[in-house]
Each structure stands twice: as C-alpha cells, then as structure tokens.
mmCIF file of C-alpha atoms in Angstrom:
data_model
loop_
_atom_site.group_PDB
_atom_site.id
_atom_site.type_symbol
_atom_site.label_atom_id
_atom_site.label_comp_id
_atom_site.label_asym_id
_atom_site.label_seq_id
_atom_site.Cartn_x
_atom_site.Cartn_y
_atom_site.Cartn_z
ATOM 1 C CA MET D 9 -74.532 89.404 -4.063
ATOM 2 C CA THR D 10 -77.978 89.975 -2.529
ATOM 3 C CA PHE D 11 -79.227 88.123 0.519
ATOM 4 C CA PHE D 12 -82.925 87.604 1.315
ATOM 5 C CA VAL D 13 -84.197 87.071 4.833
ATOM 6 C CA ARG D 14 -87.106 84.635 5.110
ATOM 7 C CA SER D 15 -89.796 85.681 7.567
ATOM 8 C CA HIS D 16 -91.320 83.095 9.910
ATOM 9 C CA THR D 17 -95.055 82.930 10.515
ATOM 10 C CA ARG D 18 -94.749 81.045 13.764
ATOM 11 C CA PRO D 19 -93.543 82.874 16.864
ATOM 12 C CA VAL D 20 -89.945 82.342 17.911
ATOM 13 C CA PRO D 21 -89.461 81.891 21.665
ATOM 14 C CA ALA D 22 -87.272 84.498 23.311
ATOM 15 C CA VAL D 23 -83.898 83.222 24.450
ATOM 16 C CA THR D 24 -81.879 84.918 27.152
ATOM 17 C CA SER D 25 -78.172 84.149 27.102
ATOM 18 C CA THR D 26 -74.820 85.604 27.938
ATOM 19 C CA VAL D 27 -72.372 85.805 25.087
ATOM 20 C CA VAL D 28 -68.648 86.038 25.776
ATOM 21 C CA VAL D 29 -66.731 87.359 22.806
ATOM 22 C CA MET D 30 -63.102 86.271 22.566
ATOM 23 C CA THR D 31 -60.896 88.439 20.411
ATOM 24 C CA THR D 32 -57.307 88.463 19.321
ATOM 25 C CA SER D 33 -55.257 91.486 18.389
ATOM 26 C CA ALA D 34 -56.320 90.906 14.796
ATOM 27 C CA ALA D 35 -59.945 91.405 15.826
ATOM 28 C CA VAL D 36 -59.419 94.712 17.613
ATOM 29 C CA PRO D 37 -61.206 97.530 15.754
ATOM 30 C CA THR D 38 -58.690 99.676 13.963
ATOM 31 C CA GLY D 39 -58.617 103.167 12.656
ATOM 32 C CA PRO D 40 -57.307 104.503 9.352
ATOM 33 C CA GLU D 41 -54.768 102.269 7.643
ATOM 34 C CA GLY D 42 -55.136 99.592 10.287
ATOM 35 C CA ALA D 43 -53.853 101.708 13.193
ATOM 36 C CA ILE D 44 -55.237 100.793 16.597
ATOM 37 C CA PRO D 45 -57.226 103.785 17.896
ATOM 38 C CA ARG D 46 -55.532 105.534 20.829
ATOM 39 C CA THR D 47 -56.122 108.620 22.855
ATOM 40 C CA ASP D 48 -53.936 111.516 21.765
ATOM 41 C CA THR D 49 -50.677 111.358 23.734
ATOM 42 C CA VAL D 50 -47.309 113.054 23.490
ATOM 43 C CA THR D 51 -45.944 109.860 21.943
ATOM 44 C CA ASP D 52 -48.681 109.973 19.290
ATOM 45 C CA ARG D 53 -47.621 113.528 18.440
ATOM 46 C CA LEU D 54 -44.007 112.416 18.123
ATOM 47 C CA VAL D 55 -44.960 109.544 15.833
ATOM 48 C CA GLU D 56 -47.052 111.874 13.683
ATOM 49 C CA ALA D 57 -44.138 114.307 13.487
ATOM 50 C CA ASN D 58 -41.900 111.448 12.392
ATOM 51 C CA GLY D 59 -44.299 110.647 9.581
ATOM 52 C CA ARG D 60 -44.012 114.216 8.313
ATOM 53 C CA TYR D 61 -40.232 114.100 8.714
ATOM 54 C CA ALA D 62 -39.971 110.851 6.768
ATOM 55 C CA THR D 63 -41.829 112.261 3.761
ATOM 56 C CA SER D 64 -38.864 114.503 2.954
ATOM 57 C CA PHE D 65 -36.122 112.353 4.499
ATOM 58 C CA THR D 66 -33.139 111.482 2.336
ATOM 59 C CA ASP D 67 -30.627 108.878 3.455
ATOM 60 C CA PRO D 68 -27.406 110.875 3.993
ATOM 61 C CA GLY D 69 -25.357 107.754 3.361
ATOM 62 C CA MET D 70 -23.196 108.367 6.404
ATOM 63 C CA ASP D 71 -20.925 105.920 8.138
ATOM 64 C CA ALA D 72 -21.584 105.213 11.826
ATOM 65 C CA ARG D 73 -18.223 106.747 12.728
ATOM 66 C CA PRO D 74 -18.539 110.392 13.857
ATOM 67 C CA VAL D 75 -17.000 112.819 11.385
ATOM 68 C CA LEU D 76 -15.260 114.863 14.098
ATOM 69 C CA HIS D 77 -14.105 111.809 16.084
ATOM 70 C CA VAL D 78 -15.545 113.264 19.286
ATOM 71 C CA ALA D 79 -17.929 111.975 21.949
ATOM 72 C CA VAL D 80 -19.965 114.439 24.018
ATOM 73 C CA VAL D 81 -21.219 113.403 27.467
ATOM 74 C CA ALA D 82 -23.922 115.732 28.740
ATOM 75 C CA CYS D 83 -26.907 116.015 31.035
ATOM 76 C CA MET D 84 -30.311 114.952 29.765
ATOM 77 C CA ASP D 85 -31.766 118.357 30.730
ATOM 78 C CA ALA D 86 -34.316 119.479 28.138
ATOM 79 C CA ARG D 87 -32.800 122.969 27.998
ATOM 80 C CA LEU D 88 -29.583 121.730 26.381
ATOM 81 C CA ASP D 89 -29.704 121.757 22.593
ATOM 82 C CA LEU D 90 -26.233 120.328 22.121
ATOM 83 C CA HIS D 91 -26.048 120.402 18.340
ATOM 84 C CA ALA D 92 -27.061 124.053 18.212
ATOM 85 C CA ALA D 93 -24.920 125.062 21.203
ATOM 86 C CA LEU D 94 -21.790 123.400 19.811
ATOM 87 C CA GLY D 95 -22.312 124.102 16.121
ATOM 88 C CA LEU D 96 -22.641 120.414 15.305
ATOM 89 C CA ASP D 97 -24.262 118.814 12.287
ATOM 90 C CA LEU D 98 -25.778 115.374 11.899
ATOM 91 C CA GLY D 99 -23.046 112.759 11.962
ATOM 92 C CA ASP D 100 -20.426 114.937 13.648
ATOM 93 C CA CYS D 101 -20.316 113.324 17.085
ATOM 94 C CA HIS D 102 -21.516 110.701 19.488
ATOM 95 C CA THR D 103 -23.855 112.116 22.122
ATOM 96 C CA ILE D 104 -24.175 110.315 25.453
ATOM 97 C CA ARG D 105 -26.701 111.778 27.883
ATOM 98 C CA ASN D 106 -27.878 110.926 31.367
ATOM 99 C CA ALA D 107 -29.086 112.649 34.537
ATOM 100 C CA GLY D 108 -26.366 115.112 35.461
ATOM 101 C CA GLY D 109 -24.066 114.159 32.612
ATOM 102 C CA VAL D 110 -21.992 112.231 35.129
ATOM 103 C CA VAL D 111 -19.514 109.556 34.091
ATOM 104 C CA THR D 112 -21.033 106.289 35.289
ATOM 105 C CA ASP D 113 -20.075 102.721 34.408
ATOM 106 C CA ASP D 114 -22.575 102.822 31.549
ATOM 107 C CA VAL D 115 -21.023 106.023 30.191
ATOM 108 C CA ILE D 116 -17.626 104.324 30.280
ATOM 109 C CA ARG D 117 -19.229 101.425 28.385
ATOM 110 C CA SER D 118 -20.509 103.779 25.677
ATOM 111 C CA LEU D 119 -17.238 105.687 25.467
ATOM 112 C CA THR D 120 -15.282 102.440 25.181
ATOM 113 C CA ILE D 121 -17.418 101.328 22.231
ATOM 114 C CA SER D 122 -17.211 104.842 20.774
ATOM 115 C CA GLN D 123 -13.418 104.843 20.874
ATOM 116 C CA ARG D 124 -12.496 101.249 20.226
ATOM 117 C CA ALA D 125 -15.131 100.363 17.630
ATOM 118 C CA LEU D 126 -16.106 103.688 16.085
ATOM 119 C CA GLY D 127 -12.970 105.778 16.023
ATOM 120 C CA THR D 128 -13.559 108.688 18.401
ATOM 121 C CA ARG D 129 -10.522 110.295 20.020
ATOM 122 C CA SER D 130 -11.774 113.312 22.001
ATOM 123 C CA VAL D 131 -14.195 113.495 24.929
ATOM 124 C CA VAL D 132 -16.186 116.603 25.883
ATOM 125 C CA LEU D 133 -18.024 116.585 29.223
ATOM 126 C CA ILE D 134 -20.857 119.076 29.775
ATOM 127 C CA HIS D 135 -22.683 119.777 33.036
ATOM 128 C CA HIS D 136 -24.902 122.826 33.433
ATOM 129 C CA THR D 137 -26.158 125.415 35.870
ATOM 130 C CA GLY D 138 -29.337 124.718 37.811
ATOM 131 C CA CYS D 139 -29.053 120.941 37.495
ATOM 132 C CA GLY D 140 -31.722 118.836 39.180
ATOM 133 C CA LEU D 141 -29.094 116.571 40.718
ATOM 134 C CA GLU D 142 -28.056 119.486 42.929
ATOM 135 C CA THR D 143 -31.413 119.198 44.709
ATOM 136 C CA LEU D 144 -31.229 115.438 45.361
ATOM 137 C CA THR D 145 -29.303 113.277 47.795
ATOM 138 C CA GLU D 146 -28.696 109.567 48.098
ATOM 139 C CA ASP D 147 -31.847 109.529 50.256
ATOM 140 C CA PHE D 148 -33.649 109.337 46.918
ATOM 141 C CA ARG D 149 -32.564 105.682 46.678
ATOM 142 C CA HIS D 150 -33.763 104.941 50.198
ATOM 143 C CA GLU D 151 -37.140 106.521 49.456
ATOM 144 C CA LEU D 152 -37.438 104.335 46.356
ATOM 145 C CA GLU D 153 -36.596 101.274 48.406
ATOM 146 C CA MET D 154 -39.349 102.110 50.898
ATOM 147 C CA GLU D 155 -41.843 102.636 48.068
ATOM 148 C CA VAL D 156 -41.138 99.634 45.848
ATOM 149 C CA GLY D 157 -39.436 97.218 48.234
ATOM 150 C CA GLN D 158 -36.144 97.062 46.366
ATOM 151 C CA ARG D 159 -33.092 99.300 46.538
ATOM 152 C CA PRO D 160 -31.761 100.501 43.162
ATOM 153 C CA ALA D 161 -28.370 99.104 42.228
ATOM 154 C CA TRP D 162 -27.327 102.480 40.831
ATOM 155 C CA ALA D 163 -26.154 105.570 42.698
ATOM 156 C CA VAL D 164 -27.994 108.862 42.335
ATOM 157 C CA GLU D 165 -24.676 110.667 41.669
ATOM 158 C CA SER D 166 -26.024 113.870 43.177
ATOM 159 C CA PHE D 167 -23.661 116.769 43.822
ATOM 160 C CA ARG D 168 -23.497 120.226 45.379
ATOM 161 C CA ASP D 169 -20.537 121.701 43.495
ATOM 162 C CA VAL D 170 -20.982 121.443 39.734
ATOM 163 C CA ASP D 171 -17.362 122.404 39.002
ATOM 164 C CA GLN D 172 -16.029 119.682 41.269
ATOM 165 C CA ASP D 173 -18.366 117.120 39.716
ATOM 166 C CA VAL D 174 -17.048 117.991 36.251
ATOM 167 C CA ARG D 175 -13.516 117.432 37.591
ATOM 168 C CA GLN D 176 -14.541 114.076 39.005
ATOM 169 C CA SER D 177 -16.079 113.090 35.668
ATOM 170 C CA MET D 178 -12.895 114.066 33.818
ATOM 171 C CA GLN D 179 -10.851 112.010 36.261
ATOM 172 C CA ARG D 180 -13.071 108.973 35.759
ATOM 173 C CA VAL D 181 -12.565 109.165 32.004
ATOM 174 C CA ARG D 182 -8.827 109.737 32.211
ATOM 175 C CA THR D 183 -8.219 106.837 34.594
ATOM 176 C CA SER D 184 -10.444 104.249 32.913
ATOM 177 C CA PRO D 185 -8.375 101.255 31.783
ATOM 178 C CA PHE D 186 -10.850 100.610 28.967
ATOM 179 C CA LEU D 187 -10.333 103.919 27.148
ATOM 180 C CA PRO D 188 -7.248 104.108 24.913
ATOM 181 C CA HIS D 189 -7.635 107.833 24.137
ATOM 182 C CA THR D 190 -7.612 110.065 27.212
ATOM 183 C CA ASP D 191 -5.273 112.881 26.162
ATOM 184 C CA ASP D 192 -8.057 115.156 24.911
ATOM 185 C CA VAL D 193 -10.654 115.139 27.702
ATOM 186 C CA ARG D 194 -12.160 118.526 28.572
ATOM 187 C CA GLY D 195 -15.003 119.533 30.869
ATOM 188 C CA PHE D 196 -17.429 122.447 30.805
ATOM 189 C CA VAL D 197 -20.424 123.957 32.579
ATOM 190 C CA PHE D 198 -23.186 125.238 30.287
ATOM 191 C CA ASP D 199 -25.041 128.313 31.550
ATOM 192 C CA VAL D 200 -28.725 127.744 30.830
ATOM 193 C CA HIS D 201 -29.393 131.507 31.009
ATOM 194 C CA THR D 202 -26.667 132.759 28.664
ATOM 195 C CA GLY D 203 -25.972 129.692 26.512
ATOM 196 C CA LEU D 204 -22.235 129.982 27.155
ATOM 197 C CA LEU D 205 -19.811 127.212 28.081
ATOM 198 C CA ARG D 206 -17.360 127.761 30.924
ATOM 199 C CA GLU D 207 -14.342 125.457 30.871
ATOM 200 C CA ILE D 208 -13.347 123.747 34.102
ATOM 201 C CA ASP D 209 -9.704 123.442 35.114
ATOM 202 C CA PRO D 210 -9.093 119.753 35.866
ATOM 203 C CA ALA D 211 -6.574 120.560 38.626
#
C-alpha cells in the first residue's frame, strides 16, 4: 500500500509541546527474536552457553532418585569439581552445597527429603583446605547488622580447625531425628592443591 502526503500551501504555526511517552514491557525495543537488549554480562554468557548445550541435549530419561543412593554435602568453593573428583556421572548422587559445606538446618532439610522421599542411604561430607570460612568470625554478622540495620538469622558457621568441623558436621547428621539412615556417614577434607581426599576419623 502506498501513502501520499498532501502538502499545504498555507504556513502551519509552530507548536511547542512536551510529549510524555508511556510504554509497557510489550513496547520496549527488542533485539533478535524478541529478546530485550542487555549489556553483556556473565549471566548472558551462561544463557548463551545453555542455548548451545540444548541443541545437542537428549533427555536421559532418568528418575529423580540418585542411582548410587548417596548424598554429597560439600562447600560451594569454585575449585571443587565434585563429579570429576569423585568419578560421578549425571544422576549418580544428590549434591548439596553451601559456604563451608557445614551441616546447617537447611542441609538437614535437604538430606531428610533426599533420604525419605528419594531413596538415598549414604552421606558423604566434604570440606576442603584453604576454606574462606577459616578467615571469618561471627563478627561478620554484626558488621552486616551495622550496615543494613538487621541482624541475619543465620550463623556464619566459621571455624579454625577444618578436621574438627568435619567431625561436628558428621555428628549433626548422625544425631538428627529426621534422618532414618545414619549408619554410612563419612567425612573428608579435599586438598585443593593435590585433588586428594583425606578421611576424617569421627572420634
């Protein structure tokens, strides 16, 4: 369809006005395939990597229950590649990670669901050398309270002796009334320089 613009012979008075444009999310300019333009961030890179991953992804058809009936509780430290370090494949285990790999109430929650609803029987606890929690104290919570005006409800769970903290974590698992399977609970320290696990005597 062709549109024609009619020209006016008489002058049109100039009008000065302020125009406020209201937009909704549907009116936001988008990039390719309707994506909202963003600056390149780490999250963008992860999403792009997922797109490449999905192109060759095949549903393995696995059940949610871990094949090896084991749950691994470990630190969130980026140097720990648990599947590679333990020779695990997709679907073998439940992996529960937090700062320090300590057994908190939320870890007990996850382990309880893992055992009672999803069939795990063994628990492996993994701390590691050079953990960041060894450099913190409970003062961290007080500093947060001063900064934001509210004290965190959670404990930092910092420690000085990694072996003793593994023992404490094992004890918390073994004495939890919510966990029906506490016979096979073992604790280790992963050496970030050698890649080796060192088992901790619970006594």
